[in-house]
Amino acid sequence: LSMCSKLCYAIGGAPNQVAGSAASFFLQIYLLDIAHITPFHASLVLFIGKASGAVTDPVAGFFISKSRWTKIGRLMPWVLACTPFTIISYFFMWYLPPFVSGRVAWYVTFHCLFQALTTLFQVPYSALTMFLSTDQKDRDSATAYRMTMEVLGTLIGAALQGQIVASAHVSPHCAVNPSVNTTDSWHDTASIPDPSDPLSHQAKVYMIAAGVIAGVYLLGIIVLFLGVKERDDPYALNSDRAIPFCKGLALTMKHGPYVKLTASFLLISTAVQLEQGNFVLFCTHAAGLRNHFQYLVVTILVSAALSVPFWQKFLQRFGKKCAACGISWMIPFAVMLVTIPNLILAYFVAFISGLSIAASLLLPWSMLPDVVDNFRLQNPHGKGHETIFYSSYVFFTKMSAGIGLGISAAGLEFTGYKPGICRQSDNVILTLKLLIGAVPAILILLGLFILLFYPITEESRKETKLALEELR
């Protein structure tokens, strides 16, 4: 597998991460402080959107598994067909409609469309890993390229969005540090103009950011199409029959390595989603870092992008299960930031969190092909199961993330979050601290505990590789 093919494959996945990163870091604060919908309604938007994407995963896997081979492959047509609709839905997800009463329905509709369409992209794109090469090292290398570019895409999305929309969250009287005994008038003063005006500066900068990211999306897909050639199933015999989707799904749910891997990383990915979804709110309202959040986000993602090659070398030398210990690094530092909010400490925590996030992104996608190979060895005369594995994995991680984000937004509603004010109540600040510190720490520790029982080792990977070569 040539370096050019790996690079083009990796670039193709970056646009999804560019758009997803902007939404992960900024959609919640946009809904609360720009669209001025209540935290409860924001939780509905976030949860229903994620749930719609999750539900689309098995549906996409079902139809993709039944797709016939075309001149450009079996998976590539799906990637190309959903791209223009994804771009349109993404732009309108950040558009502030002139009406107020139906605004919640607007954001639910376009967030659901965006999540469903990105699923129609992500399932065939991620399953494409299995059809680039038959060699495990090639696939691991392609996955490392992909993760590096996806983290860079996450960085680009957060940096572009953060720099363009930063002025929407800065208010002159909020920049002044008030005394501890803040007056009620200052506490209740809204920092954002009337939300009914779709031509306000705040609404315009978010639409500009959406347009820029939509352009990046289109460019990445063009590179993927021109630079990657999809291969047919290299292990399939003419006599092999495609596994029916429902039967394949039942088999995957009984496959021990897959169940343990999925259970572990759905907890870990939920923790990362909670960190991303609440980090800007935490910096703005709980840590006194209102003017630094965009730089802290960039620090997290630069650290993550630079550390992906390190983690790839680490897992090659010490094994994939051993590399999972790096995910836990963020826990003590996040707890320190919550208890001792300090600017220098915040940047250090951002750097360490980037290292952990890189490990949490790389490992599941590097381990999933091993699980698919293990399943193939146990079911040698079936084919078409790759999309079932990838679609169901994305389903579980999205659903868990949607539940986590929905509960976190509902928690802000319960504790009295008020959109657009300079200083939130102590209960809201405590909730944000729990969502950044304690809750992700518990989820990560539980996920790593489950991963201890993951049965595929480096030795068993080599045995599987030899057995599949013999089968081939």
PDB file of N, CA, C and O in Angstrom, residues 134-137 139 235 373-374 377 458-472:
ATOM      1  N   THR A 134      -4.483  -6.551   2.499  1.00  0.00           N
ATOM      2  CA  THR A 134      -4.671  -7.759   3.311  1.00  0.00           C
ATOM      3  C   THR A 134      -3.652  -7.845   4.439  1.00  0.00           C
ATOM      4  O   THR A 134      -3.765  -8.695   5.314  1.00  0.00           O
ATOM      5  N   ASP A 135      -2.655  -6.973   4.431  1.00  0.00           N
ATOM      6  CA  ASP A 135      -1.577  -7.035   5.410  1.00  0.00           C
ATOM      7  C   ASP A 135      -1.943  -6.236   6.663  1.00  0.00           C
ATOM      8  O   ASP A 135      -2.361  -5.079   6.569  1.00  0.00           O
ATOM      9  N   GLN A 136      -1.763  -6.867   7.839  1.00  0.00           N
ATOM     10  CA  GLN A 136      -2.115  -6.188   9.090  1.00  0.00           C
ATOM     11  C   GLN A 136      -1.294  -4.928   9.305  1.00  0.00           C
ATOM     12  O   GLN A 136      -1.808  -3.907   9.767  1.00  0.00           O
ATOM     13  N   LYS A 137       0.003  -4.979   8.975  1.00  0.00           N
ATOM     14  CA  LYS A 137       0.852  -3.798   9.172  1.00  0.00           C
ATOM     15  C   LYS A 137       0.411  -2.658   8.275  1.00  0.00           C
ATOM     16  O   LYS A 137       0.425  -1.489   8.677  1.00  0.00           O
ATOM     17  N   ARG A 139      -2.632  -2.156   7.193  1.00  0.00           N
ATOM     18  CA  ARG A 139      -3.891  -1.622   7.720  1.00  0.00           C
ATOM     19  C   ARG A 139      -3.645  -0.794   8.974  1.00  0.00           C
ATOM     20  O   ARG A 139      -4.261   0.264   9.167  1.00  0.00           O
ATOM     21  N   TYR A 235     -10.345 -12.417   0.699  1.00  0.00           N
ATOM     22  CA  TYR A 235     -10.418 -13.766   1.254  1.00  0.00           C
ATOM     23  C   TYR A 235     -11.633 -14.536   0.751  1.00  0.00           C
ATOM     24  O   TYR A 235     -11.784 -15.721   1.010  1.00  0.00           O
ATOM     25  N   ASP A 373     -10.718  -9.753  11.808  1.00  0.00           N
ATOM     26  CA  ASP A 373      -9.911 -10.899  11.363  1.00  0.00           C
ATOM     27  C   ASP A 373     -10.191 -12.139  12.224  1.00  0.00           C
ATOM     28  O   ASP A 373     -10.296 -13.263  11.714  1.00  0.00           O
ATOM     29  N   ASN A 374     -10.293 -11.938  13.531  1.00  0.00           N
ATOM     30  CA  ASN A 374     -10.574 -13.043  14.439  1.00  0.00           C
ATOM     31  C   ASN A 374     -11.929 -13.672  14.127  1.00  0.00           C
ATOM     32  O   ASN A 374     -12.079 -14.907  14.119  1.00  0.00           O
ATOM     33  N   LEU A 377     -11.788 -15.732  10.890  1.00  0.00           N
ATOM     34  CA  LEU A 377     -11.158 -17.031  11.084  1.00  0.00           C
ATOM     35  C   LEU A 377     -12.146 -18.046  11.643  1.00  0.00           C
ATOM     36  O   LEU A 377     -12.108 -19.232  11.304  1.00  0.00           O
ATOM     37  N   GLU A 458      -0.853  -9.606  21.152  1.00  0.00           N
ATOM     38  CA  GLU A 458       0.032  -9.488  19.989  1.00  0.00           C
ATOM     39  C   GLU A 458       0.374 -10.864  19.430  1.00  0.00           C
ATOM     40  O   GLU A 458       0.494 -11.050  18.214  1.00  0.00           O
ATOM     41  N   GLU A 459       0.514 -11.856  20.315  1.00  0.00           N
ATOM     42  CA  GLU A 459       0.824 -13.212  19.869  1.00  0.00           C
ATOM     43  C   GLU A 459      -0.345 -13.811  19.081  1.00  0.00           C
ATOM     44  O   GLU A 459      -0.162 -14.435  18.031  1.00  0.00           O
ATOM     45  N   SER A 460      -1.560 -13.621  19.598  1.00  0.00           N
ATOM     46  CA  SER A 460      -2.725 -14.178  18.900  1.00  0.00           C
ATOM     47  C   SER A 460      -2.971 -13.465  17.578  1.00  0.00           C
ATOM     48  O   SER A 460      -3.491 -14.069  16.632  1.00  0.00           O
ATOM     49  N   ARG A 461      -2.601 -12.189  17.485  1.00  0.00           N
ATOM     50  CA  ARG A 461      -2.720 -11.465  16.210  1.00  0.00           C
ATOM     51  C   ARG A 461      -1.838 -12.116  15.144  1.00  0.00           C
ATOM     52  O   ARG A 461      -2.240 -12.282  13.984  1.00  0.00           O
ATOM     53  N   LYS A 462      -0.614 -12.475  15.522  1.00  0.00           N
ATOM     54  CA  LYS A 462       0.296 -13.119  14.567  1.00  0.00           C
ATOM     55  C   LYS A 462      -0.244 -14.482  14.124  1.00  0.00           C
ATOM     56  O   LYS A 462      -0.156 -14.838  12.947  1.00  0.00           O
ATOM     57  N   GLU A 463      -0.793 -15.240  15.079  1.00  0.00           N
ATOM     58  CA  GLU A 463      -1.361 -16.539  14.735  1.00  0.00           C
ATOM     59  C   GLU A 463      -2.546 -16.378  13.781  1.00  0.00           C
ATOM     60  O   GLU A 463      -2.700 -17.166  12.829  1.00  0.00           O
ATOM     61  N   THR A 464      -3.383 -15.387  14.034  1.00  0.00           N
ATOM     62  CA  THR A 464      -4.528 -15.130  13.156  1.00  0.00           C
ATOM     63  C   THR A 464      -4.071 -14.749  11.756  1.00  0.00           C
ATOM     64  O   THR A 464      -4.636 -15.194  10.749  1.00  0.00           O
ATOM     65  N   LYS A 465      -3.035 -13.920  11.691  1.00  0.00           N
ATOM     66  CA  LYS A 465      -2.506 -13.497  10.384  1.00  0.00           C
ATOM     67  C   LYS A 465      -2.032 -14.706   9.575  1.00  0.00           C
ATOM     68  O   LYS A 465      -2.361 -14.833   8.383  1.00  0.00           O
ATOM     69  N   LEU A 466      -1.289 -15.601  10.204  1.00  0.00           N
ATOM     70  CA  LEU A 466      -0.800 -16.788   9.510  1.00  0.00           C
ATOM     71  C   LEU A 466      -1.948 -17.697   9.060  1.00  0.00           C
ATOM     72  O   LEU A 466      -1.943 -18.231   7.943  1.00  0.00           O
ATOM     73  N   ALA A 467      -2.956 -17.844   9.909  1.00  0.00           N
ATOM     74  CA  ALA A 467      -4.095 -18.695   9.582  1.00  0.00           C
ATOM     75  C   ALA A 467      -4.885 -18.116   8.408  1.00  0.00           C
ATOM     76  O   ALA A 467      -5.351 -18.857   7.529  1.00  0.00           O
ATOM     77  N   LEU A 468      -5.037 -16.767   8.377  1.00  0.00           N
ATOM     78  CA  LEU A 468      -5.769 -16.143   7.268  1.00  0.00           C
ATOM     79  C   LEU A 468      -4.983 -16.224   5.976  1.00  0.00           C
ATOM     80  O   LEU A 468      -5.574 -16.363   4.897  1.00  0.00           O
ATOM     81  N   GLU A 469      -3.672 -16.129   6.063  1.00  0.00           N
ATOM     82  CA  GLU A 469      -2.853 -16.287   4.854  1.00  0.00           C
ATOM     83  C   GLU A 469      -2.994 -17.697   4.289  1.00  0.00           C
ATOM     84  O   GLU A 469      -3.046 -17.896   3.075  1.00  0.00           O
ATOM     85  N   GLU A 470      -3.053 -18.672   5.195  1.00  0.00           N
ATOM     86  CA  GLU A 470      -3.262 -20.063   4.755  1.00  0.00           C
ATOM     87  C   GLU A 470      -4.645 -20.212   4.112  1.00  0.00           C
ATOM     88  O   GLU A 470      -4.796 -20.887   3.079  1.00  0.00           O
ATOM     89  N   LEU A 471      -5.649 -19.577   4.707  1.00  0.00           N
ATOM     90  CA  LEU A 471      -6.999 -19.611   4.147  1.00  0.00           C
ATOM     91  C   LEU A 471      -7.036 -18.962   2.765  1.00  0.00           C
ATOM     92  O   LEU A 471      -7.669 -19.456   1.833  1.00  0.00           O
ATOM     93  N   ARG A 472      -6.325 -17.874   2.630  1.00  0.00           N
ATOM     94  CA  ARG A 472      -6.294 -17.160   1.366  1.00  0.00           C
ATOM     95  C   ARG A 472      -5.632 -18.000   0.272  1.00  0.00           C
ATOM     96  O   ARG A 472      -6.066 -17.990  -0.881  1.00  0.00           O
TER      97      ARG A 472
END
